[in-house]
Short mmCIF file of C-alpha atoms and ligand atoms in Angstrom, two decimals:
data_model
loop_
_atom_site.label_atom_id
_atom_site.label_comp_id
_atom_site.label_asym_id
_atom_site.label_seq_id
_atom_site.Cartn_x
_atom_site.Cartn_y
_atom_site.Cartn_z
CA MET A 1 -18.25 -0.47 -3.76
CA GLU A 2 -17.92 2.85 -5.59
CA LYS A 3 -18.91 2.79 -9.27
CA ARG A 4 -16.03 5.11 -10.16
CA ALA A 5 -12.78 6.46 -8.73
CA ASP A 6 -9.93 8.69 -9.89
CA VAL A 7 -7.45 5.92 -9.05
CA VAL A 8 -7.77 2.25 -8.10
CA ILE A 9 -4.84 0.75 -6.22
CA ILE A 10 -4.25 -3.01 -6.27
CA GLY A 11 -2.56 -4.10 -3.04
CA GLY A 12 -2.57 -3.10 0.62
CA GLY A 13 1.17 -3.36 1.25
CA ILE A 14 3.33 -0.36 2.11
CA SER A 15 3.61 0.77 -1.55
CA GLY A 16 -0.16 0.73 -2.14
CA CYS A 17 -1.10 2.21 1.24
CA ALA A 18 1.49 5.00 1.01
CA ALA A 19 0.38 5.81 -2.54
CA ALA A 20 -3.25 5.95 -1.35
CA TYR A 21 -2.33 8.31 1.47
CA TYR A 22 -0.28 10.77 -0.61
CA LEU A 23 -2.84 10.75 -3.43
CA ALA A 24 -5.75 11.43 -1.06
CA LYS A 25 -3.79 14.25 0.57
CA ARG A 26 -3.75 15.90 -2.82
CA GLY A 27 -7.49 15.59 -3.24
CA VAL A 28 -7.61 12.46 -5.41
CA GLU A 29 -10.50 9.99 -4.98
CA VAL A 30 -8.89 6.61 -4.34
CA VAL A 31 -10.20 3.08 -3.97
CA LEU A 32 -7.67 0.58 -2.60
CA VAL A 33 -8.41 -3.12 -3.04
CA GLU A 34 -6.61 -5.80 -1.01
CA LYS A 35 -7.33 -9.51 -1.43
CA GLY A 36 -6.37 -10.34 2.16
CA GLU A 37 -5.77 -7.96 5.04
CA ILE A 38 -3.56 -4.86 5.09
CA ALA A 39 0.12 -5.87 5.52
CA ASP A 40 -0.66 -9.58 5.04
CA GLU A 41 2.23 -10.18 2.68
CA ALA A 42 5.83 -8.85 2.35
CA SER A 43 5.07 -5.49 4.00
CA GLY A 44 4.00 -7.20 7.20
CA ARG A 45 6.60 -9.99 7.14
CA ASN A 46 9.86 -8.21 6.45
CA ALA A 47 12.81 -7.56 8.74
CA GLY A 48 12.08 -3.83 9.05
CA GLY A 49 15.44 -2.59 7.76
CA VAL A 50 15.40 1.03 6.59
CA ARG A 51 18.73 1.69 4.94
CA ALA A 52 20.27 3.86 2.26
CA GLN A 53 23.70 2.21 2.37
CA ALA A 54 24.68 -0.90 0.38
CA ARG A 55 22.17 0.00 -2.31
CA ASN A 56 22.49 0.49 -6.01
CA PRO A 57 23.35 4.22 -6.37
CA VAL A 58 20.34 4.76 -8.67
CA GLU A 59 18.03 3.96 -5.73
CA VAL A 60 19.80 6.26 -3.30
CA PRO A 61 17.98 9.53 -4.18
CA ILE A 62 14.64 7.76 -3.53
CA MET A 63 15.98 6.31 -0.31
CA LEU A 64 17.32 9.63 0.97
CA GLU A 65 13.92 11.25 0.40
CA SER A 66 12.22 8.23 1.96
CA MET A 67 14.45 8.62 4.99
CA LYS A 68 13.17 12.19 5.47
CA LEU A 69 9.62 10.83 5.35
CA TRP A 70 10.44 8.05 7.86
CA GLU A 71 11.91 10.63 10.22
CA ASN A 72 8.57 12.48 10.42
CA LEU A 73 6.20 9.58 9.86
CA GLU A 74 5.02 9.35 13.44
CA SER A 75 3.88 12.97 13.54
CA GLU A 76 2.61 12.85 9.92
CA LEU A 77 0.45 9.72 10.44
CA GLY A 78 -0.24 10.13 14.15
CA VAL A 79 0.93 6.59 15.00
CA ASP A 80 4.18 5.22 16.46
CA VAL A 81 5.61 3.22 13.56
CA GLY A 82 8.60 2.03 15.60
CA PHE A 83 11.10 3.98 13.53
CA VAL A 84 14.53 4.06 15.19
CA ARG A 85 17.44 5.87 13.58
CA GLY A 86 19.84 3.36 15.12
CA GLY A 87 22.17 2.95 12.14
CA ASN A 88 22.89 0.09 9.76
CA LEU A 89 25.94 -2.11 10.29
CA LEU A 90 27.03 -4.52 7.58
CA TYR A 91 30.01 -6.62 8.69
CA VAL A 92 32.24 -8.97 6.74
CA GLU A 93 34.35 -11.95 7.71
CA SER A 94 36.54 -12.49 4.64
CA GLU A 95 39.27 -10.48 2.89
CA GLU A 96 37.34 -10.72 -0.37
CA ASP A 97 34.21 -9.18 1.18
CA LEU A 98 36.32 -6.55 2.91
CA ALA A 99 37.60 -5.32 -0.45
CA GLU A 100 33.98 -5.13 -1.66
CA LEU A 101 33.08 -3.22 1.46
CA GLU A 102 35.66 -0.54 0.72
CA LEU A 103 34.16 -0.20 -2.75
CA GLY A 104 30.66 -0.11 -1.25
CA ALA A 105 31.67 2.70 1.10
CA GLN A 106 33.11 4.73 -1.78
CA MET A 107 30.01 4.10 -3.90
CA ALA A 108 27.74 5.09 -1.01
CA ARG A 109 29.64 8.32 -0.30
CA ASP A 110 29.67 9.21 -4.03
CA SER A 111 25.90 8.93 -4.03
CA GLY A 112 25.45 11.01 -0.89
CA VAL A 113 25.08 8.33 1.80
CA ASP A 114 26.88 8.93 5.05
CA SER A 115 28.69 5.54 5.19
CA ARG A 116 32.14 4.67 6.48
CA VAL A 117 34.22 1.56 7.06
CA LEU A 118 34.70 0.64 10.71
CA THR A 119 37.43 -1.44 12.32
CA PRO A 120 36.29 -4.56 14.19
CA ALA A 121 36.76 -2.74 17.52
CA GLU A 122 34.63 0.22 16.37
CA ALA A 123 31.90 -2.16 15.17
CA ARG A 124 31.92 -4.03 18.51
CA ASP A 125 31.57 -0.73 20.36
CA LEU A 126 28.34 -0.10 18.48
CA VAL A 127 26.85 -3.54 19.11
CA PRO A 128 27.45 -4.68 22.68
CA GLY A 129 28.16 -8.42 22.75
CA LEU A 130 29.01 -8.78 19.04
CA GLU A 131 31.73 -11.41 18.88
CA ALA A 132 31.53 -12.54 15.25
CA PRO A 133 35.02 -12.91 13.71
CA LEU A 134 34.56 -9.76 11.66
CA LEU A 135 37.30 -8.04 9.65
CA GLY A 136 35.46 -4.76 9.21
CA ALA A 137 32.03 -3.24 8.75
CA LEU A 138 30.19 -0.68 6.66
CA TYR A 139 28.25 1.67 8.88
CA SER A 140 25.73 4.37 8.25
CA ALA A 141 24.52 6.20 11.36
CA THR A 142 21.62 7.80 9.49
CA ASP A 143 19.93 4.47 8.62
CA GLY A 144 17.65 2.55 10.96
CA HIS A 145 14.65 0.27 11.20
CA ALA A 146 10.89 0.38 11.73
CA ASP A 147 7.97 -1.89 12.58
CA PRO A 148 6.65 -3.35 9.29
CA VAL A 149 3.05 -4.05 10.32
CA ARG A 150 2.56 -0.83 12.29
CA SER A 151 4.04 1.30 9.48
CA THR A 152 1.90 -0.22 6.75
CA LYS A 153 -1.30 -0.10 8.83
CA ALA A 154 -0.52 3.49 9.84
CA PHE A 155 -0.50 4.51 6.17
CA ALA A 156 -3.76 2.62 5.60
CA MET A 157 -5.46 4.26 8.58
CA ALA A 158 -4.25 7.73 7.62
CA ALA A 159 -5.36 7.11 4.03
CA ARG A 160 -8.83 6.16 5.29
CA GLU A 161 -8.97 9.36 7.33
CA GLN A 162 -8.14 11.28 4.14
CA GLY A 163 -11.17 9.67 2.47
CA VAL A 164 -9.68 6.60 0.74
CA SER A 165 -12.09 3.66 0.46
CA ILE A 166 -10.24 0.49 1.40
CA TYR A 167 -11.73 -2.91 0.64
CA THR A 168 -10.02 -5.91 2.21
CA GLY A 169 -10.85 -9.54 1.52
CA CYS A 170 -11.57 -8.45 -2.06
CA ALA A 171 -9.37 -9.40 -5.03
CA VAL A 172 -8.88 -7.43 -8.21
CA LEU A 173 -9.65 -9.89 -10.98
CA GLY A 174 -8.70 -7.84 -14.00
CA VAL A 175 -8.21 -4.42 -15.57
CA GLU A 176 -10.07 -3.27 -18.68
CA THR A 177 -8.79 -0.82 -21.25
CA SER A 178 -10.44 1.23 -23.93
CA ASN A 179 -8.63 3.06 -26.76
CA GLY A 180 -5.23 2.26 -25.20
CA ARG A 181 -6.16 3.63 -21.77
CA VAL A 182 -7.22 2.05 -18.51
CA SER A 183 -11.01 2.26 -18.24
CA SER A 184 -12.08 0.03 -15.34
CA VAL A 185 -11.06 -2.52 -12.74
CA ASN A 186 -12.99 -5.73 -12.00
CA THR A 187 -13.06 -6.86 -8.41
CA ASP A 188 -14.82 -9.48 -6.30
CA LEU A 189 -17.25 -6.72 -5.29
CA GLY A 190 -17.95 -5.40 -8.77
CA ARG A 191 -16.56 -3.05 -11.39
CA VAL A 192 -15.02 0.38 -10.72
CA ASP A 193 -14.60 2.77 -13.66
CA THR A 194 -11.30 4.61 -13.45
CA PRO A 195 -8.70 6.25 -15.71
CA TRP A 196 -5.80 5.15 -13.44
CA VAL A 197 -4.73 1.90 -11.86
CA VAL A 198 -1.71 1.31 -9.64
CA ASN A 199 -0.48 -2.26 -9.66
CA ALA A 200 1.23 -2.57 -6.26
CA ALA A 201 0.40 -6.27 -5.95
CA GLY A 202 3.83 -7.34 -4.66
CA VAL A 203 4.91 -10.82 -5.75
CA TRP A 204 1.64 -11.16 -7.69
CA ALA A 205 2.13 -7.96 -9.70
CA ASN A 206 3.33 -9.85 -12.76
CA TYR A 207 0.21 -12.02 -12.73
CA MET A 208 -1.93 -8.86 -12.76
CA ALA A 209 0.30 -7.12 -15.32
CA ARG A 210 -0.09 -10.00 -17.77
CA LYS A 211 -3.83 -9.30 -17.88
CA VAL A 212 -3.11 -6.08 -19.82
CA GLY A 213 -0.30 -7.60 -21.87
CA LEU A 214 2.57 -6.40 -19.67
CA HIS A 215 5.23 -8.49 -18.00
CA PHE A 216 8.63 -8.14 -16.37
CA PRO A 217 11.25 -10.75 -15.42
CA VAL A 218 10.78 -11.75 -11.81
CA ARG A 219 11.56 -14.73 -9.61
CA ILE A 220 9.80 -15.26 -6.29
CA VAL A 221 11.97 -16.50 -3.43
CA ARG A 222 11.01 -17.34 0.13
CA GLN A 223 12.83 -16.11 3.22
CA SER A 224 12.27 -17.47 6.74
CA GLN A 225 12.80 -15.43 9.88
CA GLY A 226 12.47 -15.85 13.63
CA GLN A 227 11.76 -13.67 16.64
CA THR A 228 13.24 -14.27 20.08
CA GLU A 229 11.73 -13.44 23.43
CA PRO A 230 12.57 -9.88 24.63
CA ILE A 231 16.15 -9.46 25.88
CA LYS A 232 17.59 -6.75 28.10
CA THR A 233 20.68 -5.74 26.07
CA ARG A 234 19.93 -2.79 23.79
CA ILE A 235 21.06 -3.19 20.19
CA ARG A 236 20.43 -0.03 18.20
CA PRO A 237 21.62 -0.72 14.63
CA PHE A 238 20.17 -3.14 12.09
CA VAL A 239 23.04 -5.63 11.88
CA ARG A 240 23.89 -7.95 9.01
CA GLY A 241 26.85 -10.23 8.37
CA PRO A 242 27.57 -13.24 6.14
CA HIS A 243 25.82 -15.71 8.46
CA SER A 244 23.39 -13.69 10.55
CA GLY A 245 21.14 -10.65 10.22
CA PHE A 246 19.24 -9.16 13.15
CA ARG A 247 17.66 -6.14 14.77
CA GLN A 248 15.94 -5.44 18.05
CA THR A 249 12.33 -4.28 18.24
CA SER A 250 11.28 -1.51 20.63
CA GLU A 251 9.80 -4.27 22.85
CA GLY A 252 13.24 -5.92 23.09
CA ASN A 253 12.70 -8.97 20.84
CA ILE A 254 15.38 -9.87 18.31
CA ILE A 255 14.17 -10.44 14.75
CA PHE A 256 16.74 -12.66 13.06
CA THR A 257 17.40 -14.24 9.72
CA ARG A 258 20.33 -15.88 7.96
CA GLY A 259 23.12 -13.67 6.65
CA TYR A 260 23.86 -12.43 3.15
CA SER A 261 25.95 -15.46 2.13
CA HIS A 262 23.11 -17.96 2.68
CA ALA A 263 20.57 -19.29 0.23
CA ARG A 264 16.91 -18.35 0.06
CA ASP A 265 14.28 -20.89 -1.00
CA TYR A 266 13.06 -20.88 -4.57
CA ASP A 267 9.86 -22.88 -5.04
CA VAL A 268 10.16 -23.60 -8.72
CA GLY A 269 7.08 -22.74 -10.75
CA ARG A 270 5.98 -22.43 -14.34
CA GLU A 271 7.68 -19.01 -14.59
CA MET A 272 11.03 -20.82 -14.37
CA LEU A 273 10.77 -21.02 -18.15
CA ASP A 274 10.02 -17.31 -18.60
CA ASP A 275 12.84 -14.95 -19.56
CA ILE A 276 15.21 -17.87 -19.23
CA ARG A 277 17.81 -16.10 -21.41
CA ILE A 278 17.95 -13.24 -18.90
CA TRP A 279 18.05 -15.47 -15.84
CA ILE A 280 20.58 -18.15 -16.79
CA PRO A 281 23.70 -15.96 -16.23
CA HIS A 282 22.32 -14.89 -12.82
CA LEU A 283 21.53 -18.44 -11.76
CA LEU A 284 24.99 -19.60 -12.79
CA LYS A 285 26.67 -16.76 -10.90
CA HIS A 286 24.50 -16.84 -7.77
CA HIS A 287 23.50 -20.54 -7.61
CA LYS A 288 24.81 -20.76 -4.03
CA LEU A 289 22.25 -18.14 -2.95
CA VAL A 290 19.29 -20.17 -4.19
CA ARG A 291 17.84 -23.42 -2.80
CA PHE A 292 15.65 -25.03 -5.47
CA ASN A 293 12.49 -26.78 -4.25
CA PHE A 294 10.22 -28.76 -6.53
CA GLY A 295 6.75 -29.18 -5.03
CA TRP A 296 3.22 -27.78 -5.05
CA GLU A 297 4.25 -24.41 -6.48
CA LEU A 298 4.86 -26.14 -9.79
CA VAL A 299 1.25 -27.37 -9.85
CA ARG A 300 -0.19 -24.07 -8.59
CA SER A 301 1.69 -21.99 -11.13
CA PHE A 302 0.61 -24.19 -14.06
CA GLN A 303 -2.98 -23.94 -12.86
CA ALA A 304 -2.75 -20.12 -12.61
CA ARG A 305 -1.57 -19.95 -16.21
CA THR A 306 -4.34 -22.22 -17.56
CA PRO A 307 -7.56 -20.22 -18.12
CA LEU A 308 -9.89 -23.25 -17.92
CA LEU A 309 -8.38 -24.54 -14.64
CA SER A 310 -8.36 -21.00 -13.23
CA ARG A 311 -12.10 -20.78 -13.76
CA ILE A 312 -12.65 -23.99 -11.77
CA VAL A 313 -10.28 -23.26 -8.84
CA ARG A 314 -9.25 -19.72 -7.88
CA PRO A 315 -5.56 -19.36 -8.83
CA ALA A 316 -3.00 -18.78 -6.05
CA PRO A 317 -2.20 -15.16 -7.06
CA LEU A 318 -5.82 -14.21 -6.32
CA ARG A 319 -6.17 -16.18 -3.09
CA SER A 320 -5.55 -14.79 0.37
CA GLY A 321 -4.41 -16.46 3.57
CA ILE A 322 -1.78 -18.68 1.95
CA GLU A 323 0.93 -18.95 4.59
CA PRO A 324 4.38 -19.28 2.97
CA LYS A 325 6.09 -22.38 4.38
CA VAL A 326 8.66 -21.67 7.08
CA ASN A 327 12.00 -23.33 6.46
CA ARG A 328 12.49 -24.64 10.02
CA LYS A 329 16.07 -25.72 9.34
CA ALA A 330 16.95 -22.21 8.12
CA VAL A 331 15.41 -20.71 11.29
CA GLU A 332 17.33 -23.15 13.52
CA LYS A 333 20.58 -22.41 11.70
CA GLY A 334 19.74 -18.70 11.81
CA LEU A 335 19.40 -18.91 15.58
CA ALA A 336 22.68 -20.83 15.88
CA ALA A 337 24.42 -18.17 13.74
CA LEU A 338 22.88 -15.40 15.86
CA VAL A 339 24.22 -17.02 19.03
CA ARG A 340 27.65 -17.47 17.43
CA ALA A 341 27.67 -13.75 16.59
CA MET A 342 26.22 -12.75 19.99
CA PRO A 343 27.24 -15.50 22.48
CA ALA A 344 25.44 -13.74 25.35
CA LEU A 345 22.19 -14.84 23.67
CA GLU A 346 22.91 -18.53 24.39
CA GLY A 347 19.66 -20.17 25.53
CA VAL A 348 17.37 -17.39 24.26
CA ARG A 349 13.87 -18.65 23.39
CA VAL A 350 12.36 -18.28 19.92
CA GLU A 351 8.80 -16.95 20.24
CA ARG A 352 7.74 -17.31 16.64
CA SER A 353 8.95 -17.85 13.11
CA TRP A 354 7.45 -17.02 9.72
CA ALA A 355 8.30 -16.77 6.05
CA GLY A 356 7.67 -14.15 3.40
CA LEU A 357 7.96 -13.96 -0.36
CA ILE A 358 10.37 -11.67 -2.18
CA ASP A 359 10.09 -10.55 -5.81
CA LEU A 360 13.58 -10.45 -7.36
CA THR A 361 14.36 -8.77 -10.66
CA PRO A 362 17.63 -9.50 -12.52
CA ASP A 363 19.16 -6.10 -11.62
CA MET A 364 17.55 -6.11 -8.16
CA LEU A 365 15.81 -2.83 -8.93
CA PRO A 366 12.04 -2.33 -8.90
CA VAL A 367 9.80 -1.37 -11.75
CA LEU A 368 8.30 2.02 -10.85
CA ASP A 369 6.78 3.26 -14.03
CA ALA A 370 3.70 4.85 -15.60
CA VAL A 371 3.87 2.63 -18.66
CA PRO A 372 3.10 4.10 -22.09
CA ASN A 373 0.65 1.35 -23.00
CA PRO A 374 -1.98 1.12 -21.66
CA GLN A 375 -1.99 4.71 -20.49
CA GLY A 376 -3.05 5.22 -16.91
CA TYR A 377 -1.27 2.07 -15.70
CA ILE A 378 1.40 2.37 -13.00
CA LEU A 379 3.49 -0.64 -12.12
CA ALA A 380 5.23 -0.55 -8.72
CA ALA A 381 6.78 -3.95 -7.97
CA GLY A 382 9.92 -6.08 -8.08
CA PHE A 383 11.43 -4.40 -5.01
CA SER A 384 13.89 -7.31 -4.67
CA GLY A 385 13.85 -7.56 -0.87
CA HIS A 386 14.38 -3.91 0.01
CA GLY A 387 11.11 -2.15 -0.83
CA PHE A 388 9.85 -1.61 2.71
CA ALA A 389 12.41 1.15 3.34
CA MET A 390 11.51 2.83 0.06
CA GLY A 391 7.75 2.43 0.68
CA PRO A 392 6.91 5.97 1.85
CA MET A 393 8.72 7.59 -1.08
CA THR A 394 7.40 4.99 -3.53
CA GLY A 395 3.92 6.13 -2.48
CA ARG A 396 4.74 9.79 -2.89
CA LEU A 397 6.31 9.26 -6.31
CA ILE A 398 3.21 7.41 -7.48
CA SER A 399 1.08 10.35 -6.36
CA GLU A 400 3.35 12.73 -8.30
CA LEU A 401 3.16 10.60 -11.46
CA ILE A 402 -0.62 10.84 -11.34
CA VAL A 403 -1.20 14.39 -10.06
CA ASP A 404 1.78 16.27 -11.55
CA GLY A 405 2.32 14.09 -14.60
CA ARG A 406 5.99 13.73 -13.66
CA PRO A 407 7.91 12.59 -10.59
CA SER A 408 10.14 14.84 -8.47
CA LEU A 409 13.02 12.34 -8.91
CA PRO A 410 14.17 10.63 -12.11
CA LEU A 411 12.70 7.15 -12.51
CA ASP A 412 14.38 6.12 -15.79
CA ALA A 413 16.38 3.36 -14.07
CA PHE A 414 13.09 1.77 -12.97
CA SER A 415 11.28 1.74 -16.30
CA LEU A 416 9.66 -1.44 -17.55
CA SER A 417 11.30 -0.89 -20.94
CA ARG A 418 14.75 -1.71 -19.53
CA PHE A 419 13.73 -5.35 -19.85
CA ALA A 420 12.73 -5.04 -23.51
CA SER A 421 14.55 -7.50 -25.71
CA GLY A 422 17.90 -6.27 -26.96
CA VAL A 423 18.44 -3.89 -24.01
CA LYS A 424 21.42 -4.84 -21.86
CA ILE A 425 20.39 -5.24 -18.21
CA SER A 426 22.94 -3.86 -15.75
CA PRO A 427 24.19 -6.34 -13.15
CA PRO A 428 23.00 -5.83 -9.55
CA ARG A 429 25.16 -3.31 -7.69
CA ASN A 430 23.90 -3.95 -4.17
CA PHE A 431 26.18 -5.67 -1.73
CA VAL A 432 23.23 -7.41 -0.08
CA GLY A 433 19.59 -7.89 -1.12
C1 FAD B 1 11.35 -11.96 4.90
C2 FAD B 1 11.48 -10.60 4.26
C3 FAD B 1 12.41 -9.67 4.75
C4 FAD B 1 12.51 -8.40 4.16
N1 FAD B 1 13.30 -7.47 4.75
C5 FAD B 1 13.29 -6.19 4.29
C6 FAD B 1 13.99 -5.16 4.97
O1 FAD B 1 14.62 -5.39 6.01
N2 FAD B 1 13.97 -3.89 4.46
C7 FAD B 1 13.27 -3.60 3.31
O2 FAD B 1 13.30 -2.45 2.88
N3 FAD B 1 12.55 -4.56 2.67
C8 FAD B 1 12.54 -5.82 3.12
N4 FAD B 1 11.80 -6.79 2.48
C9 FAD B 1 11.09 -6.44 1.24
C10 FAD B 1 9.82 -5.68 1.51
O3 FAD B 1 9.04 -6.35 2.48
C11 FAD B 1 9.00 -5.51 0.22
O4 FAD B 1 9.85 -5.04 -0.81
C12 FAD B 1 7.87 -4.53 0.40
O5 FAD B 1 7.14 -4.81 1.56
C13 FAD B 1 6.95 -4.56 -0.82
O6 FAD B 1 5.78 -3.85 -0.50
P1 FAD B 1 4.58 -3.81 -1.51
O7 FAD B 1 3.53 -2.96 -0.93
O8 FAD B 1 5.11 -3.39 -2.85
O9 FAD B 1 4.12 -5.34 -1.66
P2 FAD B 1 3.36 -6.28 -0.60
O10 FAD B 1 3.65 -5.93 0.78
O11 FAD B 1 3.65 -7.68 -1.04
O12 FAD B 1 1.84 -5.96 -0.85
C14 FAD B 1 1.17 -6.38 -2.02
C15 FAD B 1 -0.26 -6.63 -1.63
O13 FAD B 1 -1.03 -6.82 -2.82
C16 FAD B 1 -2.06 -7.74 -2.52
N5 FAD B 1 -2.56 -8.29 -3.78
C17 FAD B 1 -1.88 -9.02 -4.69
N6 FAD B 1 -2.68 -9.34 -5.73
C18 FAD B 1 -3.88 -8.77 -5.48
C19 FAD B 1 -5.11 -8.75 -6.19
N7 FAD B 1 -5.26 -9.35 -7.38
N8 FAD B 1 -6.15 -8.07 -5.64
C20 FAD B 1 -6.01 -7.44 -4.44
N9 FAD B 1 -4.88 -7.45 -3.73
C21 FAD B 1 -3.81 -8.10 -4.24
C22 FAD B 1 -1.37 -8.76 -1.62
O14 FAD B 1 -2.30 -9.48 -0.84
C23 FAD B 1 -0.44 -7.88 -0.79
O15 FAD B 1 -0.99 -7.54 0.46
C24 FAD B 1 11.70 -8.07 3.01
C25 FAD B 1 10.79 -9.01 2.53
C26 FAD B 1 10.65 -10.24 3.14
C27 FAD B 1 9.61 -11.21 2.61
#
């Protein structure tokens, strides 16, 4: 491994790989370190939704720029990333949600997203076979979806071609500082001296951040998904309702998950006690969206926080190849809900199912920040279940923070300092995660 680099990136997900690519394009010497394989975690396990609608307005400028990058990604990276501008359709089945939808449409239009409310008949025209008892839908024709694994690997390959050194199967163990600035990064393969580090470690970013005295409030939840065999009907939009969410891949398979009104799994760990003051109001308000599980995560998280035990057994945040447990019941119910929404799919076979971990912050916004202390440390994490779509622009913004010293879009809403004690955290403004 190199003895020095201009920038070391922790994490080979879409954020890290895109950052590596845009940095290298601007002549920066980058080393990217990934403990497993590229796209092993959230970036390779997500649903592939690429949407600007139903987002907090502060994220929209990033998303609109990201959308321009998605549009040209295939020619930019030289690989088909499966991007389809097929639209995003968010339907509701209750009067209460319909009122929210109207507000969502107004909020989206005010922030420059081309969203409108559709009647049930208009929504059904867009999705052949959709028979869910919907009352209306929010639709943006300019949104779409892409292939998670292909997109992330395409950035990694293009970054390599631009001269980035990528080490997989190699964990970053710690970051050293000197006089308040990042000075080096310790990895399984040795030390790299560097003035800049990008922590794009996904759900493990907080574990890494703590090593330099930083931390942000985050809870890790688990979401299970399934994939059907290919079907003939063509469904262009990414569709999501209260009970079912789905999209069709370019090969014809349907990727499905449960809808926005259903709970995700929360494997309770030691961090349950962290930032409890911040989290209690959220847990009380959204308790129906969380399924608490008490099991091995409790043991693993205590071990990771105990230095002596961590020296004996490698802590989970540094290990690779841990397969998040699939909630089989959630997949079965997800399939049943899919068939209820699309009865023509009755009898369709499920080819595979998997789970992925999501890093939720209390305002459901990421931290995207070159922190003041230590200098040279960029934190890019906490994407709260919608960071794949933002990935290309996240990468470009990171490159701007390092090369230009300031980003082309304001990032104040994503600062780490918004979680400092005494600062009021805004409530989430997204309709769905
Ligand atoms: C089931 C599911 C569905 C989702 N659906 C969508 C969607 O439809 N649309 C959307 O926009 N987003 C979606 N998301 C969210 C999206 O996947 C993430 O926000 C995004 O992929 C985050 O990318 P990342 O690069 O920041 O993190 P990750 O993809 O998690 O990458 C972080 C990488 O860092 C590595 N790493 C961690 N610690 C270390 C270390 N110490 N040393 C070396 N490497 C390390 C990890 O191995 C990992 O590969 C979904 C997520 C899940 C799980």
